[in-house]
Tab-separated table of C-alpha atoms and ligand atoms in Angstrom:
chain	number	residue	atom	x	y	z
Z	1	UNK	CA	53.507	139.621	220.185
Z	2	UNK	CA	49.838	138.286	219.351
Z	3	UNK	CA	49.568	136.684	216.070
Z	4	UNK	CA	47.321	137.187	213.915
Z	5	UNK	CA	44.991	134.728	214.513
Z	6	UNK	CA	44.978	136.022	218.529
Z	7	UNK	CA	44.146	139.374	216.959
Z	8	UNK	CA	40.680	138.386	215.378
Z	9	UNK	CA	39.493	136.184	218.420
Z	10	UNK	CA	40.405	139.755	220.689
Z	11	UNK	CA	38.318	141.489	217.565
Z	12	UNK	CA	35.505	138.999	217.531
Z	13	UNK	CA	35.422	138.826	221.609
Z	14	UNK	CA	35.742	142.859	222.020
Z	15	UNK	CA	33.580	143.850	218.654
Z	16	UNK	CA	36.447	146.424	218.688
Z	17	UNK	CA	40.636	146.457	218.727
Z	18	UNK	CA	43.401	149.116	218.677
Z	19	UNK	CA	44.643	150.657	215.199
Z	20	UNK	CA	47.699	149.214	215.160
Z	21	UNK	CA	45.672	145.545	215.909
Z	22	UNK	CA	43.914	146.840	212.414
Z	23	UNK	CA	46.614	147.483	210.790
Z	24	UNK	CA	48.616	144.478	211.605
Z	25	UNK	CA	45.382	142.737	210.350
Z	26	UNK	CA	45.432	144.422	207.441
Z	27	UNK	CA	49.437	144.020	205.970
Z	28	UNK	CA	50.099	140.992	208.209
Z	29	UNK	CA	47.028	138.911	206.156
Z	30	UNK	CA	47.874	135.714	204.951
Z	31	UNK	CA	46.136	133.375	202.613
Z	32	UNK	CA	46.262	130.637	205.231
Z	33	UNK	CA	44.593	132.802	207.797
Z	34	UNK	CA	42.061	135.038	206.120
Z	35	UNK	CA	39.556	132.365	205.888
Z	36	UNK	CA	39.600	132.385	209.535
Z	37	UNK	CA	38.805	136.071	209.480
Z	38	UNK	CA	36.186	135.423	206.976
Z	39	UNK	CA	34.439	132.301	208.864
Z	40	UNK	CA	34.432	134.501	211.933
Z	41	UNK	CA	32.996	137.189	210.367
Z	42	UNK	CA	30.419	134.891	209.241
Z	43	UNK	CA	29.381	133.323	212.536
Z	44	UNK	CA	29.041	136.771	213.567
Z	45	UNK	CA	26.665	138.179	211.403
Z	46	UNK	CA	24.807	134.649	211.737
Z	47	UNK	CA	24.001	135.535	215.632
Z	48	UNK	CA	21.801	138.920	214.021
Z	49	UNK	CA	21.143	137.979	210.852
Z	50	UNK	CA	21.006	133.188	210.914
Z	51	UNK	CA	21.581	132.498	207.497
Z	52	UNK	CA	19.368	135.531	205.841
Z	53	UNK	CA	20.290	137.654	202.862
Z	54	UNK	CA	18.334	140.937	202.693
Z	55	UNK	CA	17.209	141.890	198.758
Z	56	UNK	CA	17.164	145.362	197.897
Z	57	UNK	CA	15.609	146.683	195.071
Z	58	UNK	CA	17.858	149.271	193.651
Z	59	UNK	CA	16.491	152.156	190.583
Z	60	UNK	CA	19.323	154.380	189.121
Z	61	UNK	CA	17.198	157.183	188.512
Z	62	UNK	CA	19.560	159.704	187.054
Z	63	UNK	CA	23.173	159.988	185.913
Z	64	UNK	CA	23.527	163.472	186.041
Z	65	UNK	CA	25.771	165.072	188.631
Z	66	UNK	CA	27.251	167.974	189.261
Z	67	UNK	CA	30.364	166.780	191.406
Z	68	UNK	CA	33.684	165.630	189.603
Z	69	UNK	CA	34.716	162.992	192.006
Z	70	UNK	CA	37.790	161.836	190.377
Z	71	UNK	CA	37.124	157.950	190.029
Z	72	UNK	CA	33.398	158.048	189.680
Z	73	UNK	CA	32.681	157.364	185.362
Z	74	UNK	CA	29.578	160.036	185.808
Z	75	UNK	CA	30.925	163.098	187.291
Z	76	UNK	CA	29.918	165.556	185.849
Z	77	UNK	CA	32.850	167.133	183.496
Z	78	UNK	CA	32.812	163.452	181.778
Z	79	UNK	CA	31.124	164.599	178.207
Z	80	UNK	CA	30.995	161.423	176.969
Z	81	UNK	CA	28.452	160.141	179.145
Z	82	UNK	CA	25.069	159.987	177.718
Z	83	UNK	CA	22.529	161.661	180.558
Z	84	UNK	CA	19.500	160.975	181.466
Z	85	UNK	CA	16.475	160.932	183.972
Z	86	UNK	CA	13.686	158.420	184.853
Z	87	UNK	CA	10.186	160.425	185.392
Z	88	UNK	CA	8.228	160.104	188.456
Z	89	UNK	CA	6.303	157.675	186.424
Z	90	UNK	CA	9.300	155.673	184.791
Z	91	UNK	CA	10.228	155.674	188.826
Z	92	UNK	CA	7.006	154.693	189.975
Z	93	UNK	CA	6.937	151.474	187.047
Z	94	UNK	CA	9.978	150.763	188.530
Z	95	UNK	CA	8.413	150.612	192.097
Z	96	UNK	CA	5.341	148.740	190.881
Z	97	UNK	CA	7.444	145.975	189.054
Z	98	UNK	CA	9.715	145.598	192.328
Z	99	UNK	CA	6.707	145.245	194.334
Z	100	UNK	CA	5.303	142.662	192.390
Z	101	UNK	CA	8.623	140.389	192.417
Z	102	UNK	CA	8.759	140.790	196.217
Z	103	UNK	CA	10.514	144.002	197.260
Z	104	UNK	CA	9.578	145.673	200.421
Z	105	UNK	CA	12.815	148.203	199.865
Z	106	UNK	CA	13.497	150.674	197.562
Z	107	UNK	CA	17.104	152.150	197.320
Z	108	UNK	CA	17.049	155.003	195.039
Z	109	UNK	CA	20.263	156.354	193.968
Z	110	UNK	CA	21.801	159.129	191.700
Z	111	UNK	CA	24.234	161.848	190.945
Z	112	UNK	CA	23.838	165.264	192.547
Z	113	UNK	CA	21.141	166.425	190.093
Z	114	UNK	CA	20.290	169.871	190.622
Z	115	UNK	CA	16.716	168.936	188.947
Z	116	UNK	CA	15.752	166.998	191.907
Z	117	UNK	CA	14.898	169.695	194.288
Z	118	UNK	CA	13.256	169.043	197.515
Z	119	UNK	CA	9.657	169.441	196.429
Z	120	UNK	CA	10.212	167.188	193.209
Z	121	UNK	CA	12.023	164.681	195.216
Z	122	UNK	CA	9.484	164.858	198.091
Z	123	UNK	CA	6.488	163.987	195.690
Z	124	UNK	CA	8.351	160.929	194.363
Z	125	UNK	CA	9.119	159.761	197.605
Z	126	UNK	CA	5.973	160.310	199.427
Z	127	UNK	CA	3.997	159.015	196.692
Z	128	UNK	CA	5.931	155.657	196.824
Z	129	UNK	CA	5.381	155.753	200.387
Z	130	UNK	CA	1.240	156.037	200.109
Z	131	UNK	CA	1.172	153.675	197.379
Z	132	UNK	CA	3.664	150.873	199.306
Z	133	UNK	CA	3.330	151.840	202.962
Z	134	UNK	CA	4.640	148.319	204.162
Z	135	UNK	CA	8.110	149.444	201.949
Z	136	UNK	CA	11.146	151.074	203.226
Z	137	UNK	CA	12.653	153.906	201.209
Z	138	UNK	CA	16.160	154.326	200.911
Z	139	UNK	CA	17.635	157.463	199.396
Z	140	UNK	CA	21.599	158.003	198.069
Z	141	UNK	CA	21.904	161.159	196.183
Z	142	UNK	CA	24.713	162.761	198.169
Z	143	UNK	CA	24.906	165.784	199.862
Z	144	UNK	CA	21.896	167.870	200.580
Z	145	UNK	CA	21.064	170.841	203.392
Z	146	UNK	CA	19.458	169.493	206.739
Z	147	UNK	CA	16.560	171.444	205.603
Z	148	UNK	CA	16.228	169.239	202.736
Z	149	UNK	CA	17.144	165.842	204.422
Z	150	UNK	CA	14.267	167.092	207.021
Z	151	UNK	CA	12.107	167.146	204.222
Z	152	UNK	CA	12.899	163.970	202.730
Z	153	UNK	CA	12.417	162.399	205.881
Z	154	UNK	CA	9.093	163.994	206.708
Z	155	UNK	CA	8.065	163.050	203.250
Z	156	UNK	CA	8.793	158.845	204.152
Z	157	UNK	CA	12.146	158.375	203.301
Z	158	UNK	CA	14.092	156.046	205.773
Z	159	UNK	CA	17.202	155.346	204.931
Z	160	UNK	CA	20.149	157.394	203.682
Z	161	UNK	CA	23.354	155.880	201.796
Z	162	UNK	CA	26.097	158.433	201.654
Z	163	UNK	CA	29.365	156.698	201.667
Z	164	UNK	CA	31.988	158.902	203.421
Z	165	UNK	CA	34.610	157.558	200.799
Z	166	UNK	CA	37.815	157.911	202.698
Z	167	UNK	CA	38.054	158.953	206.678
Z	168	UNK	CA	41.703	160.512	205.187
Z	169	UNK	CA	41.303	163.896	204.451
Z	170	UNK	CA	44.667	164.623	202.631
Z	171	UNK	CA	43.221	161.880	200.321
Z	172	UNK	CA	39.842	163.176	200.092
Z	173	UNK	CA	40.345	166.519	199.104
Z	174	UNK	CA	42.293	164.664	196.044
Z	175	UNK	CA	39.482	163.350	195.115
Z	176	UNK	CA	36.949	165.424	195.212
Z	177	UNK	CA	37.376	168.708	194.009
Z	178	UNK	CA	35.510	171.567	195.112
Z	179	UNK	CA	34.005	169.501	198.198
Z	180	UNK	CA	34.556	169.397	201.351
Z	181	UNK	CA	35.589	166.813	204.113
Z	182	UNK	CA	34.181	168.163	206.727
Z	183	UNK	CA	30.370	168.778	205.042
Z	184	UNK	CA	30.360	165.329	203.792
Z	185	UNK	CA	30.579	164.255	207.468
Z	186	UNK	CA	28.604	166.653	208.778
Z	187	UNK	CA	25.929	165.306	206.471
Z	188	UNK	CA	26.338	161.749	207.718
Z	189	UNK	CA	25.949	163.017	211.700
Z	190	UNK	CA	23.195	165.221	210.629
Z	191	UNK	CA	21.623	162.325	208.798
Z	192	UNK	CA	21.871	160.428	211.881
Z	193	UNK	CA	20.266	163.385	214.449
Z	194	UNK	CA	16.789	163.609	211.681
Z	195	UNK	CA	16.606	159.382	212.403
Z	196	UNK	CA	17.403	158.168	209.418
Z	197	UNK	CA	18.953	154.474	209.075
Z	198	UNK	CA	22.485	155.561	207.944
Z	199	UNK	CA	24.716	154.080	205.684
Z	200	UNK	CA	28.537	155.417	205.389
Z	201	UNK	CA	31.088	153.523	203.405
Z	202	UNK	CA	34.427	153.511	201.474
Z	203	UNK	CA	36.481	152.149	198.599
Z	204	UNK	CA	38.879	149.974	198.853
Z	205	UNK	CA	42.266	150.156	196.201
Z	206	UNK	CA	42.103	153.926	195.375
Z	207	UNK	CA	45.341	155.028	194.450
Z	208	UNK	CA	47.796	156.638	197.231
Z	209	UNK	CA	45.295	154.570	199.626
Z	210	UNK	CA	47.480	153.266	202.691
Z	211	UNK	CA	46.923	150.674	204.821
Z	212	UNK	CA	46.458	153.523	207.680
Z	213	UNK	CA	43.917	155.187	205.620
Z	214	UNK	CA	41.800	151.782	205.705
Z	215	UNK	CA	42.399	151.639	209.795
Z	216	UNK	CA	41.412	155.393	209.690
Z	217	UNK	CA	37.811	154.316	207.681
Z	218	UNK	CA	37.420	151.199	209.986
Z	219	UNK	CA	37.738	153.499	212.997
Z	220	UNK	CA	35.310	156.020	211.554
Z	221	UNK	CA	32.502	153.183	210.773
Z	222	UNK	CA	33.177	152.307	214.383
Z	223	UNK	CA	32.844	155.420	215.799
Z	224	UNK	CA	29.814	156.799	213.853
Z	225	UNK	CA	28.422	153.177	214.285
Z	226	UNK	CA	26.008	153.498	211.160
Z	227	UNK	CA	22.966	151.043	209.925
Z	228	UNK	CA	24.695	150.074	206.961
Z	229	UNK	CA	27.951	150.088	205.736
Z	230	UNK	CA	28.826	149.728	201.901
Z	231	UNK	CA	32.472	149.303	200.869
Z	232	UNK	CA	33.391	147.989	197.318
Z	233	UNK	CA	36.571	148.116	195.347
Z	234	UNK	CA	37.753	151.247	193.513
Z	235	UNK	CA	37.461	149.993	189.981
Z	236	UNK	CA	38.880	152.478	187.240
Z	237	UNK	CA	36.751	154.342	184.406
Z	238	UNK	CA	38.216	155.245	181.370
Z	239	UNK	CA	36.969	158.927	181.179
Z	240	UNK	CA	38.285	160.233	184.358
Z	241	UNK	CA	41.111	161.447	185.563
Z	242	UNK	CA	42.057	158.304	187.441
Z	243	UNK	CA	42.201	156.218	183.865
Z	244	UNK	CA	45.220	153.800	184.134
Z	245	UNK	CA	44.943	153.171	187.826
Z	246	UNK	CA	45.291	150.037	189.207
Z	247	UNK	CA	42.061	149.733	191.737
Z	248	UNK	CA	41.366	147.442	194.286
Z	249	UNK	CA	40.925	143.718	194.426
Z	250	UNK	CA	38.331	141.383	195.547
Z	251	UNK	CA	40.796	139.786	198.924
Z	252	UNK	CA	41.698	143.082	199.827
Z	253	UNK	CA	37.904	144.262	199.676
Z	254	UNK	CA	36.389	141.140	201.799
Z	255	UNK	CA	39.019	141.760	204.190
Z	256	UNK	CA	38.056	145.329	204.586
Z	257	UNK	CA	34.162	143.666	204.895
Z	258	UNK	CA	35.076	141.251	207.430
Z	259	UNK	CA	36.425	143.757	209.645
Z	260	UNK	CA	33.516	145.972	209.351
Z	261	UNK	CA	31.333	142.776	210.564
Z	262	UNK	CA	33.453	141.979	213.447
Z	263	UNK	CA	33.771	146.093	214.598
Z	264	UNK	CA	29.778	146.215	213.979
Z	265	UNK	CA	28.105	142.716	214.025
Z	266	UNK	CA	24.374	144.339	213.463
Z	267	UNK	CA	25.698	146.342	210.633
Z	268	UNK	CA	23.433	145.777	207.601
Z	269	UNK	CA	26.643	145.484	204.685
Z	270	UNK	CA	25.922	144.515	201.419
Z	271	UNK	CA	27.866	142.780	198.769
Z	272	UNK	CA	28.464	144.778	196.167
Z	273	UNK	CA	28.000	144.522	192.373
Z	274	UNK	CA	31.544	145.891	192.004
Z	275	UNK	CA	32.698	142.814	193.695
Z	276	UNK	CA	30.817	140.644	190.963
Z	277	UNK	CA	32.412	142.953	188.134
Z	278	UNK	CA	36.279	141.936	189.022
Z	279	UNK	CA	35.145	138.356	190.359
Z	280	UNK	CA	32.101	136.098	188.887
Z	281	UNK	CA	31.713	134.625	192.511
Z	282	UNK	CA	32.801	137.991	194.350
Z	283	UNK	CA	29.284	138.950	195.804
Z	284	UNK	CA	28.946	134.932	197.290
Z	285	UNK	CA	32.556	135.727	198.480
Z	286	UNK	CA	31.677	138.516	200.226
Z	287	UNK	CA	28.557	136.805	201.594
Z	288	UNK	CA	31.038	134.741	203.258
Z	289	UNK	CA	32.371	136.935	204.605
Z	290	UNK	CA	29.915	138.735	206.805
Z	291	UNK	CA	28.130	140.464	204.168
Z	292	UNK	CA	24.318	139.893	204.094
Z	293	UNK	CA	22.528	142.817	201.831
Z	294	UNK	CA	22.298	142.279	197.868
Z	295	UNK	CA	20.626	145.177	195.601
Z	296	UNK	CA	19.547	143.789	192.375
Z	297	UNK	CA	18.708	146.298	189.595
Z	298	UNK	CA	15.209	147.829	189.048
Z	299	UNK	CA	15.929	150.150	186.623
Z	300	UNK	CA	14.828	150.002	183.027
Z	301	UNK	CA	17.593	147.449	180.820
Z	302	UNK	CA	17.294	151.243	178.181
Z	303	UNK	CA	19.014	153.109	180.826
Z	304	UNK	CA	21.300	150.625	182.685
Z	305	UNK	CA	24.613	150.825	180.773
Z	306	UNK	CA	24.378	154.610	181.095
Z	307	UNK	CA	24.723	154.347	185.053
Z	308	UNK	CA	28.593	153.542	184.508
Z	309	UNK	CA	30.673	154.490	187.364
Z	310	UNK	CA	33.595	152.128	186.479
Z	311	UNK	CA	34.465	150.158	183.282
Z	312	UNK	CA	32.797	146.610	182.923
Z	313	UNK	CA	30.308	146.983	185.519
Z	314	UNK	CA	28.133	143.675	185.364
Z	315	UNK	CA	24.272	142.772	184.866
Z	316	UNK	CA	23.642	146.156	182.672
Z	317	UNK	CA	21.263	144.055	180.182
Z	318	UNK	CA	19.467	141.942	182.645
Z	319	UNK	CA	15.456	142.407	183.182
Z	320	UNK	CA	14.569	143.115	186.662
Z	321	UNK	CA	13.115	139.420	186.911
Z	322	UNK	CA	16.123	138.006	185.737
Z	323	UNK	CA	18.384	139.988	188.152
Z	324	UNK	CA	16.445	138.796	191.189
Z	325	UNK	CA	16.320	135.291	190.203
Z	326	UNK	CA	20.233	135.340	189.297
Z	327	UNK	CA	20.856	136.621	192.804
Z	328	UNK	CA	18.654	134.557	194.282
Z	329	UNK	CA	20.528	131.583	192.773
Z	330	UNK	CA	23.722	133.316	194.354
Z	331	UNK	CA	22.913	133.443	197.473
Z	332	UNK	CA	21.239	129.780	198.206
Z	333	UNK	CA	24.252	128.551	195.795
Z	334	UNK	CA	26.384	130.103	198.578
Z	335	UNK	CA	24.482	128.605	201.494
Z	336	UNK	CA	22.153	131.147	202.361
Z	337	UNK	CA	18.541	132.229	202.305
Z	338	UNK	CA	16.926	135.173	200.475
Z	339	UNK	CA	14.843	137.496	202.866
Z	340	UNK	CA	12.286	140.178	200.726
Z	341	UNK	CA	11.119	141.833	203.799
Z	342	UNK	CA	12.137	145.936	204.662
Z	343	UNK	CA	15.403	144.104	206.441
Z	344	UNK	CA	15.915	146.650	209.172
Z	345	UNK	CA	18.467	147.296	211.259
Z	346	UNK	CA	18.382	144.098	214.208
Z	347	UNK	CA	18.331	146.680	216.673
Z	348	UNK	CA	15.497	148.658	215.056
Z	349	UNK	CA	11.947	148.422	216.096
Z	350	UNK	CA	9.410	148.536	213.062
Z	351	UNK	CA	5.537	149.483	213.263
Z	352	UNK	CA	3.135	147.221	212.789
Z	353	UNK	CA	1.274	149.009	209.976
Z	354	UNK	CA	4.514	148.881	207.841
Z	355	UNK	CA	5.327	145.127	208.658
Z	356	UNK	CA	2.144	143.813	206.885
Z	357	UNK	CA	3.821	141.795	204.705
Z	358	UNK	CA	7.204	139.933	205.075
Z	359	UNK	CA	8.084	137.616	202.730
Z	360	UNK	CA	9.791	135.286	203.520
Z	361	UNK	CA	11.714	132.358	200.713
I	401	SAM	N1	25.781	160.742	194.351
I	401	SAM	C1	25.563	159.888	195.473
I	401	SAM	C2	26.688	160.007	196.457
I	401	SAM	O1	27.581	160.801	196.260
I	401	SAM	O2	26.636	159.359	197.484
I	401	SAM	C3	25.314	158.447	195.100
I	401	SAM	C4	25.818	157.956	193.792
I	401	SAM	S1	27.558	157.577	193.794
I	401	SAM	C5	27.813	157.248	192.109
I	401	SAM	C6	27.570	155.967	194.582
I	401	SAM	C7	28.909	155.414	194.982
I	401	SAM	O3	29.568	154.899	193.848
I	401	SAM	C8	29.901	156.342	195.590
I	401	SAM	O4	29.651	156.540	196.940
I	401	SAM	C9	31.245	155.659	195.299
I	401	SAM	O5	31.792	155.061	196.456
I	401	SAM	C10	30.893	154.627	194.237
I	401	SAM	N2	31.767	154.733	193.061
I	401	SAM	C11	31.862	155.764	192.208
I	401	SAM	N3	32.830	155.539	191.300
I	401	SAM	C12	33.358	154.330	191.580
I	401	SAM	C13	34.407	153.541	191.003
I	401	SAM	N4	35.106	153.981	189.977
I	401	SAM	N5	34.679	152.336	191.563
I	401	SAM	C14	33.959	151.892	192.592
I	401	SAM	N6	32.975	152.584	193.191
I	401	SAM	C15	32.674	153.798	192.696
């Protein structure tokens, strides 16, 4: 039988192996071997990517949601969370303050927020696109018609994150009540077909999660072979029905991340402030591990703490300066070099006109 070390050189030669290769990965992982996983992992994304970090400018520009995803601390039947909304002009401060620290991306995420219909959401995003054409605009707000993801992509938007959460269905449907599966999926393909840059995703430690439910996720990412891929420990929330769980850890996750680097070595995965909630050094861990996106906050400090989707979650009081120049420290810290530009996809072709200015640290 291979051991485990055999396994990732077959992995990191192949960019793919069987299940049960995964899965022996997975339980058979030892502490003596997983920095082998992780340094290959690393010299992987290094022949895309050299020693670049991509920053992301991220604005949480509303809590409210109407789905009751069962580990998330803003669905919507959780009372105790104290709504709110940023205005297209709160949004656009947001935009103008990123642009002036160096952001060429803008990843705006939210709950499902009925207020946000196409033609509000459509203004915001088009108007950040004529006032920052050299910007890439990346939208995460869940699940949406193709008529409206058309629109959203007519009206500039060029990314889409919408994690697919677990590739298990028996698990999903626990999770999500009142959603389905199969839509969720459907919205990721169809995301895909309108040319969006597509990012699916999963957590990592939710509870009842197998180590066949992680192969099952790995061989999803594989098969749908999205831009991005964003996977982060489950961390618990107080006010859900989930409270008292245990969650996942910070090894188990960069396992999970390493994996995902060596099944798509272009992927575009970043490291993910849940890993610097349970670890002070888990987003240069994961770094190290093949990760190479970081999202500092944009949004205004007023609002921050209110964006809670598990307990503890870090850099809540931190000005948008001070949040890019802590991650910046991070990542050279860890070896590594901060790159403001749009940070495609390596296999994606951008115009000139939206190119104009890379900047480079
Ligand atoms: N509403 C959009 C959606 O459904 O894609 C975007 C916002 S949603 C809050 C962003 C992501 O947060 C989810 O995809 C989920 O994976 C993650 N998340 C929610 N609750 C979490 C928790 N307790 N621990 C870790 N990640 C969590």
């Amino acid at each position: 039988m291979a051991t485990i070390k055999e396994l990732i050189d077959s992995l990191y030669e192949n960019e793919d192996l069987s299940d049960e290769g995964l899965h022996r990965i997975i339980t058979e992982m030892d502490a003596e071997t997983a920095p082998y996983l992780f340094e290959k992992a690393l010299e992987k994304k290094s022949n895309f990517y050299k020693d670049t970090v991509y920053m992301r400018g991220l604005i949480e520009f509303t809590n409210y949601c109407k789905q009751n995803c069962a580990y998330c601390g803003i669905r919507g039947k959780n009372s105790k969370v104290d709504r709110y909304r940023l205005s297209k002009e709160m949004i656009m401060n947001c935009c103008e303050e990123g642009y002036a620290l160096g952001y060429r991306t803008f990843v705006m995420q939210g709950g499902e927020d009925p207020f946000f219909t196409d033609e509000v959401l459509c203004d915001i995003v088009s108007t950040i696109k004529a006032t920052y054409p050299d910007c890439a605009i990346t939208l995460s707000v869940g699940e949406r018609s193709r008529e409206s993801y058309a629109a959203l992509k007519a009206a500039g938007a060029d990314r889409y994150l919408l994690r697919h959460e677990t590739a298990t269905k028996a698990l999903y449907d626990a999770l999500h009540p009142g959603m389905s599966f199969e839509n969720r999926r459907n919205c990721l393909y169809t995301l895909k077909e309108l040319g969006f840059q597509v990012g699916a995703g999963f957590m990592v430690g939710l509870p009842n999660q197998t180590p066949a439910d992680l192969v099952a996720d790995l061989r999803f990412i594989k098969t749908l072979a999205p831009e991005m891929v964003g996977i982060g420990p489950y961390i618990p929330h107080d006010e859900t029905p989930l409270k008292g769980s245990k969650g996942g850890t910070v090894e188990e996750t960069l396992i999970m991340v390493a994996l995902a680097r060596l099944l798509l070595p272009k992927a575009l995965l970043p490291s993910t402030t849940a890993m610097g909630t349970l670890d002070p050094k888990g987003r240069e861990k994961a770094l190290k591990a093949g990760a190479n996106v970081v999202m500092p906050n944009l949004s205004p400090t007023d609002v921050r703490e209110k964006y809670e989707l598990y307990k503890d979650k870090i850099c809540t009081g931190d000005e948008a300066a001070h949040c890019r120049q802590c991650i910046e420290g991070r990542i050279k810290s860890a070896g590594f070099r901060v790159d403001m530009g749009r940070g495609d996809h390596a296999s994606i072709q951008v115009p000139e006109e939206a190119q104009a200015v890379q900047i480079k640290i």
